[in-house]
Amino acid sequence: MRRKNQITVHCYNKNNRSELMFFYDLYLKTMKKVNANYCISLPLIEDLLNDERNAELYFAYYNGKIVSGSIILKSKNNIFYWINASDSVSLKFKPNHKVLSHIITKYSDIDYINLGGSHSDTLRQFKKTWVAKDFKYYVFEKAF
């Protein structure tokens, strides 16, 4: 557990499903806020989180309430910063920065951390604060 500027960061304990449910609700609200055209199902997220060798979920708490969360996917030498969700009201406390900082520190011995694609300039700038390099990121969609 880490404390920084009133934000506490910790890893999800799969015995506390209420945390996951709160995160998933926050994720759905975040996806709606950013006009995302996709949404990852709760069963898929639960399945991945059942084995911490595959994935981990980190929370930022502010005054005892979850205000941000990020899921990373893991392989032997790589981390993929996969899903992030946050409470808009608490963004002034930079909970996403705290969570990502925690992840980067914890996995400083990993060869590569992929911060994923950016759907907005704001997100792109957030990732640039971590000295992220730009790469082309292709997204394929099926037209219905």
Short mmCIF file of C-alpha atoms in Angstrom, two decimals:
data_model
loop_
_atom_site.label_atom_id
_atom_site.label_comp_id
_atom_site.label_asym_id
_atom_site.label_seq_id
_atom_site.Cartn_x
_atom_site.Cartn_y
_atom_site.Cartn_z
CA MET A 1 0.00 0.00 0.00
CA ARG A 2 1.23 3.50 -0.87
CA ARG A 3 0.04 6.87 0.36
CA LYS A 4 0.69 10.06 -1.59
CA ASN A 5 -1.21 13.35 -1.44
CA GLN A 6 -4.18 11.73 0.35
CA ILE A 7 -4.43 9.04 -2.34
CA THR A 8 -3.90 5.44 -1.29
CA VAL A 9 -3.07 2.84 -3.95
CA HIS A 10 -3.55 -0.87 -3.46
CA CYS A 11 -4.06 -4.04 -5.44
CA TYR A 12 -7.47 -5.70 -5.72
CA ASN A 13 -8.12 -8.64 -3.43
CA LYS A 14 -10.41 -11.08 -5.24
CA ASN A 15 -12.09 -11.88 -1.92
CA ASN A 16 -13.60 -8.38 -1.98
CA ARG A 17 -16.01 -8.54 -4.91
CA SER A 18 -17.70 -5.30 -3.89
CA GLU A 19 -14.52 -3.43 -4.91
CA LEU A 20 -14.67 -5.04 -8.34
CA MET A 21 -18.35 -4.19 -8.74
CA PHE A 22 -17.70 -0.57 -7.76
CA PHE A 23 -14.80 -0.43 -10.24
CA TYR A 24 -16.91 -1.95 -13.01
CA ASP A 25 -19.64 0.65 -12.48
CA LEU A 26 -16.97 3.37 -12.60
CA TYR A 27 -15.59 1.77 -15.79
CA LEU A 28 -19.02 1.82 -17.47
CA LYS A 29 -19.47 5.49 -16.56
CA THR A 30 -15.98 6.30 -17.87
CA MET A 31 -16.65 4.51 -21.15
CA LYS A 32 -19.88 6.47 -21.58
CA LYS A 33 -18.11 9.74 -20.72
CA VAL A 34 -15.44 9.19 -23.41
CA ASN A 35 -17.97 7.94 -25.99
CA ALA A 36 -16.22 4.59 -26.30
CA ASN A 37 -17.68 2.25 -28.89
CA TYR A 38 -16.80 -0.90 -26.97
CA CYS A 39 -17.06 -2.23 -23.44
CA ILE A 40 -15.30 -5.19 -21.85
CA SER A 41 -17.66 -7.60 -20.10
CA LEU A 42 -17.51 -8.17 -16.37
CA PRO A 43 -17.15 -11.98 -16.77
CA LEU A 44 -14.04 -11.49 -18.94
CA ILE A 45 -12.51 -9.10 -16.40
CA GLU A 46 -13.30 -11.48 -13.53
CA ASP A 47 -11.81 -14.41 -15.42
CA LEU A 48 -8.55 -12.54 -16.04
CA LEU A 49 -8.30 -11.30 -12.45
CA ASN A 50 -8.79 -14.81 -11.06
CA ASP A 51 -5.13 -15.50 -11.85
CA GLU A 52 -2.77 -12.71 -10.79
CA ARG A 53 -0.17 -14.05 -13.21
CA ASN A 54 -2.41 -12.74 -16.03
CA ALA A 55 -3.78 -9.48 -14.71
CA GLU A 56 -3.98 -7.16 -11.73
CA LEU A 57 -6.38 -4.39 -10.77
CA TYR A 58 -5.09 -1.39 -8.83
CA PHE A 59 -7.30 1.11 -7.02
CA ALA A 60 -6.77 4.69 -5.97
CA TYR A 61 -8.70 5.52 -2.83
CA TYR A 62 -9.39 9.06 -1.69
CA ASN A 63 -10.90 9.47 1.79
CA GLY A 64 -11.85 5.78 1.84
CA LYS A 65 -13.60 5.79 -1.54
CA ILE A 66 -12.42 4.27 -4.82
CA VAL A 67 -11.85 7.15 -7.24
CA SER A 68 -9.78 5.40 -9.88
CA GLY A 69 -8.75 1.95 -10.99
CA SER A 70 -6.53 0.39 -13.61
CA ILE A 71 -6.21 -3.15 -14.91
CA ILE A 72 -2.89 -4.33 -16.27
CA LEU A 73 -2.31 -7.46 -18.32
CA LYS A 74 0.97 -9.22 -17.71
CA SER A 75 3.37 -11.47 -19.51
CA LYS A 76 6.88 -12.53 -18.59
CA ASN A 77 8.62 -9.31 -19.68
CA ASN A 78 5.77 -6.95 -20.51
CA ILE A 79 2.94 -5.05 -18.91
CA PHE A 80 -0.06 -3.73 -20.83
CA TYR A 81 -1.94 -0.84 -19.18
CA TRP A 82 -5.29 -2.13 -20.38
CA ILE A 83 -8.30 -0.52 -18.67
CA ASN A 84 -8.56 2.64 -16.64
CA ALA A 85 -11.61 4.19 -15.02
CA SER A 86 -11.90 7.24 -12.83
CA ASP A 87 -14.35 9.46 -11.03
CA SER A 88 -14.38 12.83 -12.84
CA VAL A 89 -14.86 14.81 -9.65
CA SER A 90 -11.66 13.41 -8.12
CA LEU A 91 -9.40 13.98 -11.13
CA LYS A 92 -7.99 17.13 -9.52
CA PHE A 93 -6.21 14.82 -7.03
CA LYS A 94 -4.58 12.96 -9.96
CA PRO A 95 -5.57 9.44 -8.92
CA ASN A 96 -4.70 8.03 -12.36
CA HIS A 97 -1.18 9.42 -11.99
CA LYS A 98 -0.87 7.78 -8.58
CA VAL A 99 -2.01 4.39 -9.85
CA LEU A 100 0.22 4.43 -12.93
CA SER A 101 3.17 5.65 -10.86
CA HIS A 102 2.62 2.74 -8.47
CA ILE A 103 2.50 0.26 -11.35
CA ILE A 104 5.63 1.66 -13.00
CA THR A 105 7.52 1.57 -9.70
CA LYS A 106 6.37 -1.96 -8.88
CA TYR A 107 7.35 -3.24 -12.33
CA SER A 108 10.50 -1.18 -12.87
CA ASP A 109 12.39 -4.36 -13.76
CA ILE A 110 10.02 -5.18 -16.64
CA ASP A 111 11.37 -4.70 -20.16
CA TYR A 112 8.37 -2.89 -21.58
CA ILE A 113 5.20 -1.19 -20.33
CA ASN A 114 2.66 -0.57 -23.08
CA LEU A 115 0.32 2.30 -22.21
CA GLY A 116 -2.05 1.43 -25.07
CA GLY A 117 -3.85 3.61 -27.55
CA SER A 118 -5.18 7.09 -26.90
CA HIS A 119 -8.65 8.14 -27.99
CA SER A 120 -8.06 11.82 -27.17
CA ASP A 121 -5.34 14.46 -27.00
CA THR A 122 -5.87 14.69 -23.23
CA LEU A 123 -5.14 10.99 -22.82
CA ARG A 124 -2.17 11.25 -25.18
CA GLN A 125 -0.73 14.10 -23.08
CA PHE A 126 -1.27 12.11 -19.87
CA LYS A 127 0.75 9.24 -21.32
CA LYS A 128 3.46 11.63 -22.56
CA THR A 129 4.07 12.70 -18.93
CA TRP A 130 5.52 9.20 -18.46
CA VAL A 131 7.93 9.75 -21.36
CA ALA A 132 5.90 7.36 -23.48
CA LYS A 133 6.95 6.94 -27.09
CA ASP A 134 4.39 7.30 -29.86
CA PHE A 135 3.66 4.28 -32.01
CA LYS A 136 0.95 3.77 -34.60
CA TYR A 137 -1.90 1.87 -33.05
CA TYR A 138 -4.37 0.24 -35.40
CA VAL A 139 -7.94 -0.45 -34.42
CA PHE A 140 -10.07 -2.75 -36.54
CA GLU A 141 -13.83 -2.60 -36.30
CA LYS A 142 -16.53 -4.74 -37.80
CA ALA A 143 -19.25 -2.73 -39.51
CA PHE A 144 -22.74 -4.06 -38.87
#
